[in-house]
XYZ file of C-alpha atoms in Angstrom:
504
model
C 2.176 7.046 -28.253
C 5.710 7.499 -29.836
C 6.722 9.363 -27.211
C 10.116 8.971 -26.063
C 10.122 8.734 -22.346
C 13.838 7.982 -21.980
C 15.045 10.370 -23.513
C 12.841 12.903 -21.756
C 13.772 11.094 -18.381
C 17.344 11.677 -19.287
C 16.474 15.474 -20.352
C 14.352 16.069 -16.776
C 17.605 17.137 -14.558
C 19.114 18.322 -17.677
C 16.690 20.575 -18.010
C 16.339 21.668 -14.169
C 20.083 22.296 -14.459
C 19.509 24.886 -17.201
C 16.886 26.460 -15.461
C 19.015 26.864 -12.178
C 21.751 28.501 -14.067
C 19.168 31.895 -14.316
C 18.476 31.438 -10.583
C 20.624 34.050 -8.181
C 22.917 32.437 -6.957
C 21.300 33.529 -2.999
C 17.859 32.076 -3.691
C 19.704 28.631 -3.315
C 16.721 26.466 -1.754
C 14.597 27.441 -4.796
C 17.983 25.680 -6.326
C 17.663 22.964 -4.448
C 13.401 22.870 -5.126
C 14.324 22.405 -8.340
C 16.784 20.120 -8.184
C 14.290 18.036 -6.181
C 11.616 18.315 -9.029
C 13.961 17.551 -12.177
C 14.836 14.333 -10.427
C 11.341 13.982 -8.938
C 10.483 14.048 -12.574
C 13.072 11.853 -13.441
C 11.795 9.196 -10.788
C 8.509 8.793 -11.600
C 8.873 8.437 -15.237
C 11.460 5.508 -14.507
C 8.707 4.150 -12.036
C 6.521 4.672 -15.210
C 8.732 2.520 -17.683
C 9.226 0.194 -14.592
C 5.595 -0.726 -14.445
C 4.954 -0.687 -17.819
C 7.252 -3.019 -19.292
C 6.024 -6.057 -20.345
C 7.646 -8.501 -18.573
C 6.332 -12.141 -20.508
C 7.709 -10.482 -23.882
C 11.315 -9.714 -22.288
C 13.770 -7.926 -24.494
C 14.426 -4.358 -25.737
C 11.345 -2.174 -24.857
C 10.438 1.893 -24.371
C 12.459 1.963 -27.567
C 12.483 5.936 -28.144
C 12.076 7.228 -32.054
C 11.031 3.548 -32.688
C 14.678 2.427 -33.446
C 17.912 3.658 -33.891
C 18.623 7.191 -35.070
C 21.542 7.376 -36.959
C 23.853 10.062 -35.795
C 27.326 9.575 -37.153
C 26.792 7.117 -40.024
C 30.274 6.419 -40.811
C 31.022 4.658 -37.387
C 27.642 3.082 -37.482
C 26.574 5.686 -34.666
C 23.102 6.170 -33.494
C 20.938 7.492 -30.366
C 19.389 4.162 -29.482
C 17.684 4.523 -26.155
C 15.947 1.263 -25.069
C 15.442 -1.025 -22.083
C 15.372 -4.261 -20.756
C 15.067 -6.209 -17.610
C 18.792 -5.753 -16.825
C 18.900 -2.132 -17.563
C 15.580 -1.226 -15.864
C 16.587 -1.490 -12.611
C 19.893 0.429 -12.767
C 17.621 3.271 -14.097
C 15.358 2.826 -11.297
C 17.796 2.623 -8.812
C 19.245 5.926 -10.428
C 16.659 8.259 -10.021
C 16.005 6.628 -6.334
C 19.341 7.609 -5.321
C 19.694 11.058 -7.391
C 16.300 12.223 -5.836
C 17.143 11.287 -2.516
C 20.957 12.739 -3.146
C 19.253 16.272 -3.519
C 17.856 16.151 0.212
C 20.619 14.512 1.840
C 22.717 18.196 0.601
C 19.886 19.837 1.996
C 21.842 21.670 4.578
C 24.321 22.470 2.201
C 25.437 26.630 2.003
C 28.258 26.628 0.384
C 27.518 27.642 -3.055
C 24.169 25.224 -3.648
C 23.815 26.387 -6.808
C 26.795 25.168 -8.103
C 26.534 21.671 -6.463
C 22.565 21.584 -7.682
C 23.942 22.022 -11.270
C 26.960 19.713 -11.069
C 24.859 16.719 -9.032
C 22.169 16.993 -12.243
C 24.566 16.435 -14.710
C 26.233 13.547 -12.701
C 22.577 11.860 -12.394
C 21.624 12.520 -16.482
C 25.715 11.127 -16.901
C 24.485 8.098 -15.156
C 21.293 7.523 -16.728
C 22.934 7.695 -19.865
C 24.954 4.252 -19.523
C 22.081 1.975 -18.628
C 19.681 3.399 -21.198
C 21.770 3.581 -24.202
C 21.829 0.977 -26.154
C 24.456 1.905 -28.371
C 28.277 1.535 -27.185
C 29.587 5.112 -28.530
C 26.773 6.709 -26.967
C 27.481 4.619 -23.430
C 31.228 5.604 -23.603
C 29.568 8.837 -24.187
C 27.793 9.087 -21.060
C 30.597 7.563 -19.020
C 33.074 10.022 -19.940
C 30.203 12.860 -18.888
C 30.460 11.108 -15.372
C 34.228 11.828 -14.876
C 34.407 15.683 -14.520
C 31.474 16.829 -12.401
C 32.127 13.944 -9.825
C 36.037 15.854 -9.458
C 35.509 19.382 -9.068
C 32.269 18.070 -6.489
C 34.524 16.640 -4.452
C 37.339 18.842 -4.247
C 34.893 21.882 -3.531
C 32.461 20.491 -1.261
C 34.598 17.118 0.400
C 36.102 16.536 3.187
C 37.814 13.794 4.668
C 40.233 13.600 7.786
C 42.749 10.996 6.616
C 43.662 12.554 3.051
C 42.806 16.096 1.583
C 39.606 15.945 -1.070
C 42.090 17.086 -3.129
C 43.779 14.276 -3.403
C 40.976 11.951 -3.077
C 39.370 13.796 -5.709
C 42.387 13.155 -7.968
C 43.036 9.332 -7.264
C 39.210 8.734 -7.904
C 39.073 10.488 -11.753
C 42.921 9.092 -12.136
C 41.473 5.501 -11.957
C 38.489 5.918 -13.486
C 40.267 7.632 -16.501
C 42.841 4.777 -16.661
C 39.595 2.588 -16.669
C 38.298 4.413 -19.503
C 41.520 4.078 -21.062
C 41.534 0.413 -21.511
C 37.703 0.311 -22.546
C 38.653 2.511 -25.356
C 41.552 0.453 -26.509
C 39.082 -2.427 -26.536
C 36.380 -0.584 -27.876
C 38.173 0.404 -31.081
C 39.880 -2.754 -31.252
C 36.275 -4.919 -31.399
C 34.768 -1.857 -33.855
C 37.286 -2.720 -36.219
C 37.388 -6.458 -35.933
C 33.451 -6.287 -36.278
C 33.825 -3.794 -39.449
C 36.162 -6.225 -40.867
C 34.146 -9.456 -40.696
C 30.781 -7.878 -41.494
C 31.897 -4.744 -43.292
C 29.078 -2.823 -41.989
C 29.671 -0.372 -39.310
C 27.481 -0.591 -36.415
C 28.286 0.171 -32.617
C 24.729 -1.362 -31.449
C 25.094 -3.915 -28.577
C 22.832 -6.039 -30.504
C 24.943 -6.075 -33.370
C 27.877 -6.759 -32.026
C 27.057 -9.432 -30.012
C 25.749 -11.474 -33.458
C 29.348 -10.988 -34.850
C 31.242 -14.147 -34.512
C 34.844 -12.981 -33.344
C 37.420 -15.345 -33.084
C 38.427 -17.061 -29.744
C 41.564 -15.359 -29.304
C 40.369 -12.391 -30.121
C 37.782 -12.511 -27.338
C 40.085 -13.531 -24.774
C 42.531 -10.731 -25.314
C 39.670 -8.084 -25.146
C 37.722 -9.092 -22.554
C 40.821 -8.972 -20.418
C 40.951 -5.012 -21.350
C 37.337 -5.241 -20.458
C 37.257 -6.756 -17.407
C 40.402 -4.097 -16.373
C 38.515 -0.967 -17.264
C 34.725 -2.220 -15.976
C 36.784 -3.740 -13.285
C 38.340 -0.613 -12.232
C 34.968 1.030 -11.700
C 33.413 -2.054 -9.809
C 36.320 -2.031 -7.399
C 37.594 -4.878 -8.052
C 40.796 -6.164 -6.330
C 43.662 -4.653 -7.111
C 42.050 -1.828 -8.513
C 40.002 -0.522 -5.682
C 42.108 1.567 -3.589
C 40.630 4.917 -5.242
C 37.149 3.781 -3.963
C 37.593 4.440 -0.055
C 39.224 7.488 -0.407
C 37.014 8.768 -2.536
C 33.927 7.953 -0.453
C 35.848 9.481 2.322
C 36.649 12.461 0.472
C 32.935 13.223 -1.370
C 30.436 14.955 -0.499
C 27.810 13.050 0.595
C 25.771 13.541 -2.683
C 28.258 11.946 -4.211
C 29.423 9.628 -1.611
C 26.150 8.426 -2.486
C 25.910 8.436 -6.086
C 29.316 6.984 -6.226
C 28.274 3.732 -4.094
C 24.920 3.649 -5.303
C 25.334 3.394 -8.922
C 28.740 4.915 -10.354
C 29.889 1.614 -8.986
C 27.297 -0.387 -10.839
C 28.005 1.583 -14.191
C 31.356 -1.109 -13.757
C 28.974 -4.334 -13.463
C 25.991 -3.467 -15.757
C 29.205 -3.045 -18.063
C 30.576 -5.921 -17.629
C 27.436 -7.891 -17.979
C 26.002 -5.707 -20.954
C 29.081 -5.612 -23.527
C 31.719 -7.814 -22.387
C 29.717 -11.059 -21.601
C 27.053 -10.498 -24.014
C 29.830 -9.728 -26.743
C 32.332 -11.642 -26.094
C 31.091 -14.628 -24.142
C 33.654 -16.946 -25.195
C 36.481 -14.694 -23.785
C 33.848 -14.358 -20.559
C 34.056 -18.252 -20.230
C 38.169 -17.816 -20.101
C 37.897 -15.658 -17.495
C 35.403 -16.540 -15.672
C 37.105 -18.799 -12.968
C 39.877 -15.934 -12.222
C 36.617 -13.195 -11.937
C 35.537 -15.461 -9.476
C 39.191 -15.782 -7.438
C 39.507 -11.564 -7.431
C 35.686 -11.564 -6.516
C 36.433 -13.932 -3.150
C 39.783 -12.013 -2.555
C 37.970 -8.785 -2.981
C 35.278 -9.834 -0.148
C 37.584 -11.021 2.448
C 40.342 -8.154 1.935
C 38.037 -5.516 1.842
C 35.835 -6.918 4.732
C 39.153 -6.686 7.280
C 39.865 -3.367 6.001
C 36.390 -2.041 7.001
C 36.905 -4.078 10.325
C 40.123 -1.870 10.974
C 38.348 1.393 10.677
C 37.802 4.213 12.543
C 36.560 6.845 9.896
C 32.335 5.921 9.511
C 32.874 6.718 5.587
C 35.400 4.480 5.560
C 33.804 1.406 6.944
C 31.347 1.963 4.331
C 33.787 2.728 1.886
C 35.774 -0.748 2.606
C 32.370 -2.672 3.008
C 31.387 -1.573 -0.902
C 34.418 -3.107 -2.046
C 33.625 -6.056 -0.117
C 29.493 -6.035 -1.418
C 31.155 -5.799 -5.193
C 33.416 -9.076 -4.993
C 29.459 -10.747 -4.239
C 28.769 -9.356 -7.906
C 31.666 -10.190 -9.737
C 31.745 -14.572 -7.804
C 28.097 -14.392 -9.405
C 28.760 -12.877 -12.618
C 31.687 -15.490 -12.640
C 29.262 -18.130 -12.541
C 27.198 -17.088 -16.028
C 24.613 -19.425 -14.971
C 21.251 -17.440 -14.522
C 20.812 -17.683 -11.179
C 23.949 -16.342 -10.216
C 23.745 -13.810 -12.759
C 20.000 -12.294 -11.619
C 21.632 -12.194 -7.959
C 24.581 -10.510 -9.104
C 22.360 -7.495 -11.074
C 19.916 -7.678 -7.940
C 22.798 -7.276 -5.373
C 23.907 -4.169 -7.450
C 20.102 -3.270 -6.686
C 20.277 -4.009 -3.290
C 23.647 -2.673 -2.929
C 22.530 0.700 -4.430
C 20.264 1.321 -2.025
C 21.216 0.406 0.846
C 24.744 2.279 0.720
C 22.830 5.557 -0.475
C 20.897 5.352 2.861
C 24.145 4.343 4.999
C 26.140 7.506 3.261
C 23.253 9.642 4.006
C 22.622 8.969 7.286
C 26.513 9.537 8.017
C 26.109 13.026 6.016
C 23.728 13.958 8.502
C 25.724 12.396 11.586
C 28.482 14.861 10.302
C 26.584 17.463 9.898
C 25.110 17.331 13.643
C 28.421 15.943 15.098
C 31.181 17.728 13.408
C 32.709 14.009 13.057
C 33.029 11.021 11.767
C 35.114 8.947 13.713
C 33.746 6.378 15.525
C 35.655 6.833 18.983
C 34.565 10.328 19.067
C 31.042 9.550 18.611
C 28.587 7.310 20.670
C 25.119 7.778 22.615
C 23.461 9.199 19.350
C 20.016 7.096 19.656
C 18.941 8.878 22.552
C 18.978 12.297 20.475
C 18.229 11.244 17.353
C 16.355 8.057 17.113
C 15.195 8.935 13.353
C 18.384 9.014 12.429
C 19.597 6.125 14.408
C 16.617 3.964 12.607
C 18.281 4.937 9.055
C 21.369 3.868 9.925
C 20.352 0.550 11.625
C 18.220 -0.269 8.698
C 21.220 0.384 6.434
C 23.502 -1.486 8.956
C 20.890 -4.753 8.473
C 20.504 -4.869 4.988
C 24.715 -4.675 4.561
C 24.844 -8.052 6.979
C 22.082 -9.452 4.730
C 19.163 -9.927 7.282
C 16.178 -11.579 5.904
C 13.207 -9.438 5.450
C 15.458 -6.599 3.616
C 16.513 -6.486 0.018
C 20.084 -7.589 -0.095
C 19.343 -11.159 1.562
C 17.515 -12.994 -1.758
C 19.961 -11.563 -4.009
C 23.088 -12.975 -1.820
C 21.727 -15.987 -1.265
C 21.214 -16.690 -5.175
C 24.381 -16.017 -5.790
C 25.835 -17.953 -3.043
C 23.943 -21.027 -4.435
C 24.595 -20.810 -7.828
C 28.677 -20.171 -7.332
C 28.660 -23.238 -4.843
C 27.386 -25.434 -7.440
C 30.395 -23.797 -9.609
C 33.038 -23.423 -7.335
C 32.687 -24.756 -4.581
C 34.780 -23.610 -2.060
C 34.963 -20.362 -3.566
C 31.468 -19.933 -2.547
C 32.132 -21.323 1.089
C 35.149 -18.221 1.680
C 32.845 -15.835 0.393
C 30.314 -17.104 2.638
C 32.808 -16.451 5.521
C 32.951 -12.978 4.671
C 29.725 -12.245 6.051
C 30.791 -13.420 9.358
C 33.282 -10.087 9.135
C 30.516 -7.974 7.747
C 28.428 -8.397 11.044
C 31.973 -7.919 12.784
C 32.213 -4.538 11.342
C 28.309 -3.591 10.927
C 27.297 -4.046 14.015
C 30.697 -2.949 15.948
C 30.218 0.755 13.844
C 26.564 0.714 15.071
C 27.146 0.077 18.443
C 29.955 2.055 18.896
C 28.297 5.454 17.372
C 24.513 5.151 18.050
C 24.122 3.103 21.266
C 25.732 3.468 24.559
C 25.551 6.034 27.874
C 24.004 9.755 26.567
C 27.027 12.387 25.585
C 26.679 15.280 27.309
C 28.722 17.016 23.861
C 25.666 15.674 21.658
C 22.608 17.050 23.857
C 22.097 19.836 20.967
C 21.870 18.042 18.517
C 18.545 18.146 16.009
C 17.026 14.733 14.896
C 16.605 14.210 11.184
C 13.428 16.249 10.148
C 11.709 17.506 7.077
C 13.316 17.320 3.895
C 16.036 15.721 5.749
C 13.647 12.683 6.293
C 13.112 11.685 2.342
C 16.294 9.388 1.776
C 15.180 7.396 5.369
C 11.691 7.035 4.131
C 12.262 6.613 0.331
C 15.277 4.080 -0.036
C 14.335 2.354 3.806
C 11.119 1.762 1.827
C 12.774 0.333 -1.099
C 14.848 -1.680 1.330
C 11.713 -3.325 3.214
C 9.299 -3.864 0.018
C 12.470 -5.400 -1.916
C 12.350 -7.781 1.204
C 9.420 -8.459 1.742
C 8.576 -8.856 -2.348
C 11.300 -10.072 -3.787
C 9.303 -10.770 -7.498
C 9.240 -7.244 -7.480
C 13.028 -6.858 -8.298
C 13.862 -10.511 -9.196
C 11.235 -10.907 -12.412
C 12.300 -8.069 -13.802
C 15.980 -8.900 -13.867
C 15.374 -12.696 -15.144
C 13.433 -10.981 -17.914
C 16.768 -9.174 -19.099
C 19.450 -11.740 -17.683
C 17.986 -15.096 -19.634
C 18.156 -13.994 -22.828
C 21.970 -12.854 -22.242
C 22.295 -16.430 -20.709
C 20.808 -18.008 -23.433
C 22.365 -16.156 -25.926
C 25.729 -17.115 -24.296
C 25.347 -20.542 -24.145
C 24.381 -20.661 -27.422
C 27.775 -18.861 -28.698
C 29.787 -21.352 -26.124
C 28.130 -24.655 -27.677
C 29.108 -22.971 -30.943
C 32.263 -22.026 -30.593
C 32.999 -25.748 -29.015
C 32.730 -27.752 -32.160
């Protein structure tokens, strides 16, 4: 129909932004109404593209103008919005989690219109990276990220341990110096590709035909792997991640886990494997090392918690080492349960971060010794957070289980005892999960907590919407899994082709 449905998905909270900029400022749950129906929007076309993509052809599809659109022709620029099976369910997962975001600030007073505006801009920011097919235009959208996620948190977070202030600062510190080295690799591979095919083009696709030298790749993807690294958490650069979980609002507490995170592994998978996959074979074994060391560290730091945000915070950190040991093995399997754990992942932290939004909001707290005896007030509420408690431990019937397991079977045929120590993290996942659940829902009633409301009208859309997501992914796992093997093989074989290649 030559329509082009991404970039009008993309424009849909853009354009509810715009139209609650002429809305007084007082009137801020018609803000938030539409807020809910720019994203609402925004969801259902992604469902749209979901359904419709044609799975048994695979590759680029939904390709807006028909092609590229050349915007700045001397850098070989152009707004090239397309997907595949690896981008189509970060877009999903994008508009699942910015819909729901809009209901979990529901409550919110404090100038709504303001966050309604800055949370839309954050979502189309997002979008941006996994439908763009062109690198400018993804550092682009990345860059859009940066600023609304700061001045959110510093005006509407709060955290006990460290001011939002600061936690606002550490978190757009780190994911500046992340930016930082993907530009220095950026222009370095523009200009390398320039000067071998002297044509200037910033397309994924194009780059990943150009045959850079070995070196080359290894030096780069290093840069890479520091700057999407940085934004997947990835041991030693994760530190900004808790305290800036702790620190958000839960929007963007949300947001953040859900698929800010992910930005940092569709990256990594998208341009610096599918580029430079002899540089990703280099590295692949130490990936896999900061991957294990990532899941055990970050699994006894959640343990030691006291702050709810916090466990979660710790326990994303841990859930992202699972991506990188499966990304590390660049064998398909591993590499569809690595993209389908970012899925999972996605999900099931937006629901955990929501439900301990509203806990707050009820409570007045967060920490865990304070709290206890919840269920028997607020069993909707206490469901949520079970559900989300589950699916973090990997229990089988919910999303996050198939997608673990891959990976845990490919990276023990690579690694071997890698794969065992990562295994052992889940042992300290339960530890944590279950220890947080008992400790805040369960137990004798609290005479302090007889007041409180259970979740209830809008408040009930991110338990119904992403626990759905979490129980369908489970119990239909082709659902997910087919779509990402549609997008992940050709990368794979693509790969393997350039490392057969480059071997003789």
């Amino acid at each position: 129909m030559n329509i082009p449905v991404l970039t009008l998905t993309l424009l849909s909270p853009i354009l509810a932004a715009f139209v609650i900029m002429f809305i007084p400022k007082e009137e801020d749950k018609l803000c938030k109404w539409v807020a809910a129906a720019g994203t609402g929007t925004a969801l259902l076309l992604s469902l749209y593209v979901y359904f419709g993509y044609d799975q048994s052809v695979g590759g680029l599809q939904w390709v807006d103008f028909g092609g590229p659109v050349p915007w700045i022709r001397d850098l070989g620029v152009s707004w090239y919005m397309a997907v595949d099976g690896l981008s189509l369910p970060m877009l999903l997962l994008t508009n699942l989690i910015g819909f729901t975001a809009v209901f979990a600030s529901w409550n919110i007073t404090l100038r709504a219109k303001e966050l309604m505006i800055y949370l839309l801009v954050l979502i189309a920011g997002v979008m941006g990276t996994f439908i763009a097919q062109d690198l400018f235009i993804f550092l682009l959208f990345y860059e859009v990220v940066v600023i609304p996620i700061y001045i959110m948190v510093i005006i509407w977070g709060s955290s006990k341990r460290v001011t939002k202030e600061y936690a606002g600062m550490k978190l757009t510190i780190y994911l500046l110096i992340g930016s930082a080295f993907l530009l220095v690799g950026v222009i370095a591979i523009f200009v390398q590709a320039l000067q071998i095919t002297g044509v200037p083009n910033m397309s994924f696709e194009a780059l990943s035909r150009v045959a850079f030298p070995e070196q080359f790749q290894i030096y780069m993807f290093a840069l890479l792997l520091i700057g999407f690294g940085s934004l997947l958490s990835m041991w030693p650069f994760h530190s900004w991640s808790p305290d800036g979980y702790a620190g958000a609002p839960t929007a963007v507490s949300m947001i953040h886990a859900g698929v800010l995170k992910k930005i940092g592994g569709y990256g990594l998978i998208r341009f610096a494997v599918f580029v430079l996959p002899l540089g990703a074979k280099f590295w692949a074994p130490y990936i896999a090392v900061l991957g294990v060391i990532g899941v055990a560290y970050a699994a006894m730091g959640a343990l030691a918690q006291k702050d709810l945000k916090y466990v979660v915070g710790y326990s994303s950190v841990s859930h992202m080492g699972y991506v990188l040991l499966g990304v590390a093995t660049l064998g398909v399997v591993g590499v569809n349960g690595a993209v389908a754990n970012m899925f999972a992942h996605g999900v099931m932290a937006a629901l955990f971060f929501s439900m301990i939004g509203f806990i707050y909001e009820k409570t007045h707290t967060r920490w865990i010794p304070d709290l206890g005896g919840i269920s028997h007030y607020a069993p909707r509420l206490s469901v949520g957070f079970m559900m989300a408690a589950m699916a973090s431990l990997g229990l089988p019937g919910l999303v996050s289980f198939i997608p673990e397991f891959t990976i845990f079977v490919e990276s023990f045929k690579v690694y071997g005892i890698l794969a065992v120590l990562a295994i052992a993290g889940i042992i300290i996942t339960a530890l944590y999960v279950l220890r947080a659940g008992a400790n805040t829902l369960f137990g004798p009633a609290r005479e302090e907590y007889k007041d409180i409301k259970d979740i209830r009208g809008p408040e009930l859309v991110p338990l119904v919407v992403l626990g759905g997501v979490l129980v369908i992914g489970g119990i239909l796992p082709s659902l997910l899994f087919d779509m990402v093997n549609s997008g992940v093989a050709p990368i794979l074989a693509h790969i393997n082709e350039a490392l057969q290649l480059g071997g003789r």
